[in-house]
Coordinates of C-alpha atoms and ligand atoms in Angstrom, one line a residue:
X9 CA 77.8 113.7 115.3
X10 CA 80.9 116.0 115.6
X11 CA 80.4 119.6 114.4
X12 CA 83.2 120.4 112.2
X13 CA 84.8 123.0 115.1
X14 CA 84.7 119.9 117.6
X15 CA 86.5 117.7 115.2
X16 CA 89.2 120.7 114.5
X17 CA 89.6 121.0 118.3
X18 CA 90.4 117.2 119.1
X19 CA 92.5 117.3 115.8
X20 CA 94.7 120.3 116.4
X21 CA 95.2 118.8 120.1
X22 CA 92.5 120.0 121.9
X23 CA 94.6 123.3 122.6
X24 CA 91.5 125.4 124.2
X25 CA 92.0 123.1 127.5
X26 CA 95.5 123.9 127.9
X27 CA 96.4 125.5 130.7
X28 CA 96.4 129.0 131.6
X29 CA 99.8 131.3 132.2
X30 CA 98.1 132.8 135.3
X31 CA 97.1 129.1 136.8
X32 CA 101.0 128.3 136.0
X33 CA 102.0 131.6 137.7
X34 CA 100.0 130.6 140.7
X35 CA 100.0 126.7 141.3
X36 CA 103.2 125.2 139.3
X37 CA 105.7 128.3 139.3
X38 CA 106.5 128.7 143.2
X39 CA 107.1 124.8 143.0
X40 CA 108.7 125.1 140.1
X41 CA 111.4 128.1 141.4
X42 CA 112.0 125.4 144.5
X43 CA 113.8 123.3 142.3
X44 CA 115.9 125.8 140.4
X45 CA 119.3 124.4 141.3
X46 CA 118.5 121.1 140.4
X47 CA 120.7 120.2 137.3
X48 CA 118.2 118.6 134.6
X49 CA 121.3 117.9 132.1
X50 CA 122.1 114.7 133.8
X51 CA 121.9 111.6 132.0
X52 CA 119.9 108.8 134.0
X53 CA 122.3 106.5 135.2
X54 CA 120.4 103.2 137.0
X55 CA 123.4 102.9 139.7
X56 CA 122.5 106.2 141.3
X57 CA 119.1 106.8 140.5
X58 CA 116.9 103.0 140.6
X59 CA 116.6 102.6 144.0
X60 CA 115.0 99.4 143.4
X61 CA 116.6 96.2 145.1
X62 CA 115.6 92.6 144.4
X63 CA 114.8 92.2 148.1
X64 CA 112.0 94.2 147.8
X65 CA 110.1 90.8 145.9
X66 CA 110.8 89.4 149.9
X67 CA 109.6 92.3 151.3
X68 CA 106.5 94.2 149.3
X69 CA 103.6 92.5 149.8
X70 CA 102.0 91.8 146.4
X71 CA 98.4 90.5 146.2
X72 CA 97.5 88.0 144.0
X73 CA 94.6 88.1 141.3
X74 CA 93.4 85.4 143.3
X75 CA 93.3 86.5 146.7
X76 CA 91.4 89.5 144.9
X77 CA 88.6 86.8 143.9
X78 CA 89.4 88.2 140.2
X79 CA 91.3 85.5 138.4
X80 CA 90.3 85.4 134.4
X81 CA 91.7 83.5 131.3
X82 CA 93.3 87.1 130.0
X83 CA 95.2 88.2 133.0
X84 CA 98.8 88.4 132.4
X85 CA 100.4 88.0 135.3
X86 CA 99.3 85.9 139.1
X87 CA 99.9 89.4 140.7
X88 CA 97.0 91.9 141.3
X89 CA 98.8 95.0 142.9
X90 CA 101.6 95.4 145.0
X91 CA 102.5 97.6 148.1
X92 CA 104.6 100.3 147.8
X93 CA 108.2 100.4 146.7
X94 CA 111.3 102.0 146.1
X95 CA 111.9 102.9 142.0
X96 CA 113.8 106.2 142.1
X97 CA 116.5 107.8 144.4
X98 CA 115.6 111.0 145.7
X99 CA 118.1 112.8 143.3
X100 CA 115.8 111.3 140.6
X101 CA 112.5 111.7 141.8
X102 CA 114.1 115.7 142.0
X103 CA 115.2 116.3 138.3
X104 CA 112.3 114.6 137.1
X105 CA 110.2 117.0 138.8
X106 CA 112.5 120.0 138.0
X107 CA 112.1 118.6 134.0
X108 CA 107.8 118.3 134.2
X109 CA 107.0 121.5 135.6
X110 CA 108.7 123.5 133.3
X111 CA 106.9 126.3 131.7
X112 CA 107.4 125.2 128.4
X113 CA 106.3 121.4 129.2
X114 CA 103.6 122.4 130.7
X115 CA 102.2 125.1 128.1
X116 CA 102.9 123.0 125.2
X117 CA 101.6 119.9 126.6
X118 CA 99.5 119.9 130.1
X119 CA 95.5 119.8 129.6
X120 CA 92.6 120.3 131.6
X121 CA 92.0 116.6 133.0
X122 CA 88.8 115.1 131.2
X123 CA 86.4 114.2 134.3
X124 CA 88.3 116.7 136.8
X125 CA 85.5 117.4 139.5
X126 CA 87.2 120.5 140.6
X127 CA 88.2 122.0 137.3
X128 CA 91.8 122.6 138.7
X129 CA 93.6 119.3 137.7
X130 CA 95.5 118.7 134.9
X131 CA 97.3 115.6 132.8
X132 CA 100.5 116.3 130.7
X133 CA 101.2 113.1 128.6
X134 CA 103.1 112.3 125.6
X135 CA 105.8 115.3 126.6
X136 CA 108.5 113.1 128.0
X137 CA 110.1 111.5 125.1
X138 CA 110.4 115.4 122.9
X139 CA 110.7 117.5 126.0
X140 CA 112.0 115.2 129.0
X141 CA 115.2 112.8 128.2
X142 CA 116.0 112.1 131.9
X143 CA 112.4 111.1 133.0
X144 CA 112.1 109.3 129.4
X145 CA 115.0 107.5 129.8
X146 CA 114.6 106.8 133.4
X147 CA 111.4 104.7 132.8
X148 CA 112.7 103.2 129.6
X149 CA 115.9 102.3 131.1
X150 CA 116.0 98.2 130.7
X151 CA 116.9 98.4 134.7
X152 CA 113.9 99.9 135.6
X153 CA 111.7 97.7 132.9
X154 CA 113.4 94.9 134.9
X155 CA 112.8 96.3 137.8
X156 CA 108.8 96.9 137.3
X157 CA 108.1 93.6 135.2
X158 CA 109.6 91.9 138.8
X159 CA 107.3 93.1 140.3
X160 CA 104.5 92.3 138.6
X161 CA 105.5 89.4 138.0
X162 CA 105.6 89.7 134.5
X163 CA 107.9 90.5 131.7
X164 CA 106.5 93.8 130.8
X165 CA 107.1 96.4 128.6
X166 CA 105.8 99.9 127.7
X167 CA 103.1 100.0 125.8
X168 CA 104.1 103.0 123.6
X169 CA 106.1 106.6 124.3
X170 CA 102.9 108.4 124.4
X171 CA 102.0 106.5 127.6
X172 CA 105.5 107.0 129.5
X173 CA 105.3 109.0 132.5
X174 CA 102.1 110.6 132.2
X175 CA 101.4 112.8 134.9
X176 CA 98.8 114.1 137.1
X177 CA 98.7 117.0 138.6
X178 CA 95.9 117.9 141.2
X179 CA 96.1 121.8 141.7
X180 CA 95.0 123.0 145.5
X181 CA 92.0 124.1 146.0
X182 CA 91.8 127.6 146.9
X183 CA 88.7 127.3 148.7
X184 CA 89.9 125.2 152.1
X185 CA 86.4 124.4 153.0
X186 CA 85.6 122.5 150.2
X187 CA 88.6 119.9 150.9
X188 CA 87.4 119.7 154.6
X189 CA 83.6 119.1 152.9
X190 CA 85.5 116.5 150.9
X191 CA 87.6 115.3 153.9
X192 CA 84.0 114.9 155.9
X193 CA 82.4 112.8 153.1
X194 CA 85.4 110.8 152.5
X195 CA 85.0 109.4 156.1
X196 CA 81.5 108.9 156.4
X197 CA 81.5 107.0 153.0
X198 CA 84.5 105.2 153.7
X199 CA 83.1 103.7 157.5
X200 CA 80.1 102.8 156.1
X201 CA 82.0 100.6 152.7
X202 CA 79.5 102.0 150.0
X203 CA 81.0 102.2 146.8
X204 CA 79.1 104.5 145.0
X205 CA 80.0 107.6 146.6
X206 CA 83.3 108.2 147.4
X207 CA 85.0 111.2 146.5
X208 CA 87.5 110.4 144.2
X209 CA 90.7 111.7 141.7
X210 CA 89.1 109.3 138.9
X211 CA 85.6 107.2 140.1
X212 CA 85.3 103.2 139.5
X213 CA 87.3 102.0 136.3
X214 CA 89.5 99.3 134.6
X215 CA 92.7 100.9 132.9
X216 CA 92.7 100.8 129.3
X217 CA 96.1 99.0 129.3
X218 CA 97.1 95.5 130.7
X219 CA 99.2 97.1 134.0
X220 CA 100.6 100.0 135.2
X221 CA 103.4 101.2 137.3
X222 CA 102.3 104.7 139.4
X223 CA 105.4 106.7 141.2
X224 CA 104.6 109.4 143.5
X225 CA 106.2 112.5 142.5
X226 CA 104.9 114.9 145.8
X227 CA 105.9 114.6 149.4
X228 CA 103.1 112.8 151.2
X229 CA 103.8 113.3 154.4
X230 CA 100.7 115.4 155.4
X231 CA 98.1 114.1 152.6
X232 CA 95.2 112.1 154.1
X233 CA 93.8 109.2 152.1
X234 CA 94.8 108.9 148.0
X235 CA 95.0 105.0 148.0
X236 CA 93.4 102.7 145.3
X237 CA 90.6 100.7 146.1
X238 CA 90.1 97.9 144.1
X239 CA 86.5 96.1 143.9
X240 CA 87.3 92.1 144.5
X241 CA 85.3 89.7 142.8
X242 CA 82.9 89.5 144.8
X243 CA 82.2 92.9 145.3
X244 CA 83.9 93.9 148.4
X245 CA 86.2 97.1 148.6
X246 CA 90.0 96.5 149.5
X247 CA 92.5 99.4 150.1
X248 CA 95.4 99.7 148.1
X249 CA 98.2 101.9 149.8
X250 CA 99.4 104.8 147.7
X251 CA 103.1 105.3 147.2
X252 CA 104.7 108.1 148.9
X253 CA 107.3 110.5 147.6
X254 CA 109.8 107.9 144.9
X255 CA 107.6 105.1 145.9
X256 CA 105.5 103.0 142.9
X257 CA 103.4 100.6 143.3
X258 CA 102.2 98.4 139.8
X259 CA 98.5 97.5 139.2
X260 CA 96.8 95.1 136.8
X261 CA 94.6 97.9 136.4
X262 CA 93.2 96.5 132.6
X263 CA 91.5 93.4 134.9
X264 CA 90.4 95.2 138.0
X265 CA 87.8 97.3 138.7
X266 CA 89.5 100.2 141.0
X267 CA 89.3 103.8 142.0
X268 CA 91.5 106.3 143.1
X269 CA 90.3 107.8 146.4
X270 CA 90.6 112.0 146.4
X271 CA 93.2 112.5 149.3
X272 CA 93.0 115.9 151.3
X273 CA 95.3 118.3 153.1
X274 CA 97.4 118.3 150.3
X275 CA 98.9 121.4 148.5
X276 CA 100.2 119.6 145.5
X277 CA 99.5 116.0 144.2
X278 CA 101.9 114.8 141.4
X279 CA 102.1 111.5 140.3
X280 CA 103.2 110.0 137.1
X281 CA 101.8 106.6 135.8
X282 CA 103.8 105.0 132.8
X283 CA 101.4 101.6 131.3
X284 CA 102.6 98.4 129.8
X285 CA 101.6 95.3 128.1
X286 CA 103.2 91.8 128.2
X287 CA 106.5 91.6 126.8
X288 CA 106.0 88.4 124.8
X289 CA 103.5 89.6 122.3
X290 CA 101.8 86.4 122.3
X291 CA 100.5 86.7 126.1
X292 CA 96.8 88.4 126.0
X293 CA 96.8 92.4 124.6
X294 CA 93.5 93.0 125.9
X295 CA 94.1 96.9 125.4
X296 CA 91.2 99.7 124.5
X297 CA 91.2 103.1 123.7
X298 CA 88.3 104.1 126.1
X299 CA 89.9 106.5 128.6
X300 CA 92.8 107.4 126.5
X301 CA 92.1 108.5 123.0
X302 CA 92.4 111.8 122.0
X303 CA 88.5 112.3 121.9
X304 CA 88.2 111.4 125.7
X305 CA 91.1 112.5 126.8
X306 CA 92.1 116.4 126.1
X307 CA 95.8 115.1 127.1
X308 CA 96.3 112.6 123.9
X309 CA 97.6 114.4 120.7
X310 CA 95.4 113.5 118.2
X311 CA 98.6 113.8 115.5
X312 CA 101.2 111.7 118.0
X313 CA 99.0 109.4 119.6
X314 CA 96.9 107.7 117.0
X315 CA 100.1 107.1 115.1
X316 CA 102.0 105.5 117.7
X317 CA 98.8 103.1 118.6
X318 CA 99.2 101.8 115.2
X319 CA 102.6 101.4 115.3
X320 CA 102.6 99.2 118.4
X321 CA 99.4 97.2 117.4
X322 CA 101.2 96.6 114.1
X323 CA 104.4 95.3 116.3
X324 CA 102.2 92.8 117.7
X325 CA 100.4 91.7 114.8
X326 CA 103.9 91.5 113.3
X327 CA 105.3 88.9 116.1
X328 CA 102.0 86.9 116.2
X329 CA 101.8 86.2 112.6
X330 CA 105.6 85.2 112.9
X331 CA 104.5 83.0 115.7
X332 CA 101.7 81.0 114.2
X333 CA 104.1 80.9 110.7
X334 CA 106.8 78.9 112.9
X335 CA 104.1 77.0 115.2
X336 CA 102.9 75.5 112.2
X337 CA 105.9 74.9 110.4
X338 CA 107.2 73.5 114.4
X339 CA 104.1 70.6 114.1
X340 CA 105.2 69.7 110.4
X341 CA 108.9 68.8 111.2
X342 CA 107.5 66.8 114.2
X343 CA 106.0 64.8 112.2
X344 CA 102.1 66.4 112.8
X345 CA 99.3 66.3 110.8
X346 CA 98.4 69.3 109.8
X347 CA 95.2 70.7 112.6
X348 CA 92.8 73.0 110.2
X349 CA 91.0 74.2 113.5
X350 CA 93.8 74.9 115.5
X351 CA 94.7 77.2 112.2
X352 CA 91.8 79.0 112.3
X353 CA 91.6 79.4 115.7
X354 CA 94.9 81.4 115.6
X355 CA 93.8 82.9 111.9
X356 CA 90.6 84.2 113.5
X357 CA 92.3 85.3 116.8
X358 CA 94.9 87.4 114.9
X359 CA 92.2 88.9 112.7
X360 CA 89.7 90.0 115.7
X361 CA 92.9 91.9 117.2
X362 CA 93.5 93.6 113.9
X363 CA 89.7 94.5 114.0
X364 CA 89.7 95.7 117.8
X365 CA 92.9 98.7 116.4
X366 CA 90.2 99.9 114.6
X367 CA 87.4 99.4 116.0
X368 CA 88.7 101.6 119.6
X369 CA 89.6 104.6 117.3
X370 CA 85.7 104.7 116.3
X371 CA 84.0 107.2 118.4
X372 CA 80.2 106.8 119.4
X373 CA 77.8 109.9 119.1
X374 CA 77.7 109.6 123.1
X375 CA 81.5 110.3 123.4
X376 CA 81.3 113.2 121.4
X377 CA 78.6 114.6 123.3
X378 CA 80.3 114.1 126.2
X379 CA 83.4 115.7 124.7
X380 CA 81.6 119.0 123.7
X381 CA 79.6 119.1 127.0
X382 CA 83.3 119.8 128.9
X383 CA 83.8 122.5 126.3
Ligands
FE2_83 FE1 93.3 103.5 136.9

């Protein structure tokens, strides 16, 4: 069980793991001071700052679920993962960072990340829709919706404020030889395909929601490694390119097992991931909570992000009951005889998903442990 100080912490937003002015001073600020000239009043304006083009669905390679051996019933789209491409200009990819590494973002909202390895990365989510309009509206933008459901090859859209633009920030290690250690068992790990010990941002997972879009913030041009590998059915390891600086790529990250490989030689990492579900509500919503509620994740308000999962489970609840309402009424004018099973079937569907909003906001003695053992 929760002692009553653990539950306080989670509830007043877990503000002991925020981070600390002098770790701003020394990582963010001399980043930050780089992009002082960069005019953040700008509204976000998809003829000069998508750098998307339709040719791209030509060009990008996108895998399929099947050529990743992973095809189930609750996938919602044919499309695993895609290669990199372009989302944002340049211009944007530069206000948006100018916006995030604000003090004042990053005091109010950036957290210690929940299974950093090095203690020195961070995740800032739910900021963008109080504190950052043009990176809000840049990834709510129905241009760039567009542009991201293309290429997943599915209508998409976002799954809920609190999950647009999350970022990641991986601070540099001050101690060189531990990224050349890294470096060294990166390679040896990597040659030999084993997939239980390689050094990584975030280790083997599925996403909690259906797919996500991932933008690289940071110039890559000296970073080693960084790419997603994703486990294919039948258990081999494929390598996923990461996205350099304006580039995304979109995953089905809810249906494949994957892991995002620590990259070295880096002196920052920031990349922002912004998660979706299907558009048409009555596609599969296989969405949980695991790696995202506010008890495993020191970066989800407990006060802004429960409410705002209810809100969207309710939306969907919402358009399936209208659905099944009109599907039956649909069969009557055409003459049907009323199908009993078929009712339930829907009935019982609708009521499991009601049951599963709940049922991911429980939280299991082990995850509180867990919670209080990073305290
Ligand atoms: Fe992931």
């Amino acid at each position: 069980m929760a002692t009553a100080e653990l539950l306080q912490q989670i509830q007043t937003g877990n503000l002991h793991k925020r981070i600390l002015p002098q770790a701003y001073e020394a990582q963010i600020k001399p980043i930050s001071e780089t992009l002082n000239n960069v005019d953040i009043n700008v509204e976000f304006d998809p003829k000069k700052h998508l750098a998307f083009t339709p040719d791209c669905l030509q060009t990008v390679k996108r895998t399929t679920m099947e050529e990743l051996g992973a095809v189930c019933d609750d996938q919602i789209s044919d499309i695993g993962v895609s290669a990199p491409f372009p989302l944002f200009t340049e211009e944007a990819v530069e206000i948006m960072r100018a916006e995030i590494l604000r003090e004042e973002v990053f005091s109010q909202w950036a957290r210690v990340s929940f299974n950093s390895t090095t203690g020195l990365d961070c995740t800032i989510r739910g900021y963008a829709k109080p504190t950052c309009p043009f990176t809000y509206r840049a990834w709510t933008h129905p241009e760039t919706v567009a542009a991201v459901s293309a290429m997943a090859g599915v209508e998409l859209e976002v799954i809920m404020d609190y999950e647009v633009a999350n970022v990641n920030v991986a601070m540099r290690s001050e101690d060189e030889a531990f990224n050349q250690k890294v470096s060294a068992r990166r390679r040896s790990s990597l040659a030999d395909k084993t997939d239980s010990d390689i050094p990584a941002v975030v280790g083997w997972h599925n996403d909690s929601y259906p797919f996500v879009c991932v933008l690289m913030l940071s110039d890559t041009t000296e970073m080693i490694g960084g790419e997603t590998l994703i486990k294919t059915g039948s258990g081999e390891i494929v390598p996923a390119a990461g996205p350099a600086k304006g580039k995304a790529t979109v995953l089905q990250g809810r249906k494949l097992t994957h892991l995002a490989a620590l990259p070295v030689g880096y002196t920052e990492r920031i990349t922002t991931v912004t998660s979706y579900r299907a558009k048409d509500s009555t596609k599969p919503e296989t969405s949980v909570l695991k790696t995202v509620k506010p008890e495993n994740n020191f970066g989800s308000m407990y006060n802004e992000f429960y409410p705002e999962w209810i809100s969207y489970r309710m939306k969907v609840i919402s358009d399936r009951a209208i659905a099944i309402g009109e599907e039956f009424e649909r069969r009557r004018s055409n003459g049907e005889t009323f199908d009993k099973d078929a009712a339930f079937e829907k009935l019982k569907d609708l009521q499991a998903y009601l049951q599963h909003t709940w049922k991911e906001m429980e939280v299991t003695d082990e995850e509180y442990a867990a919670h209080y053992s990073k305290k």
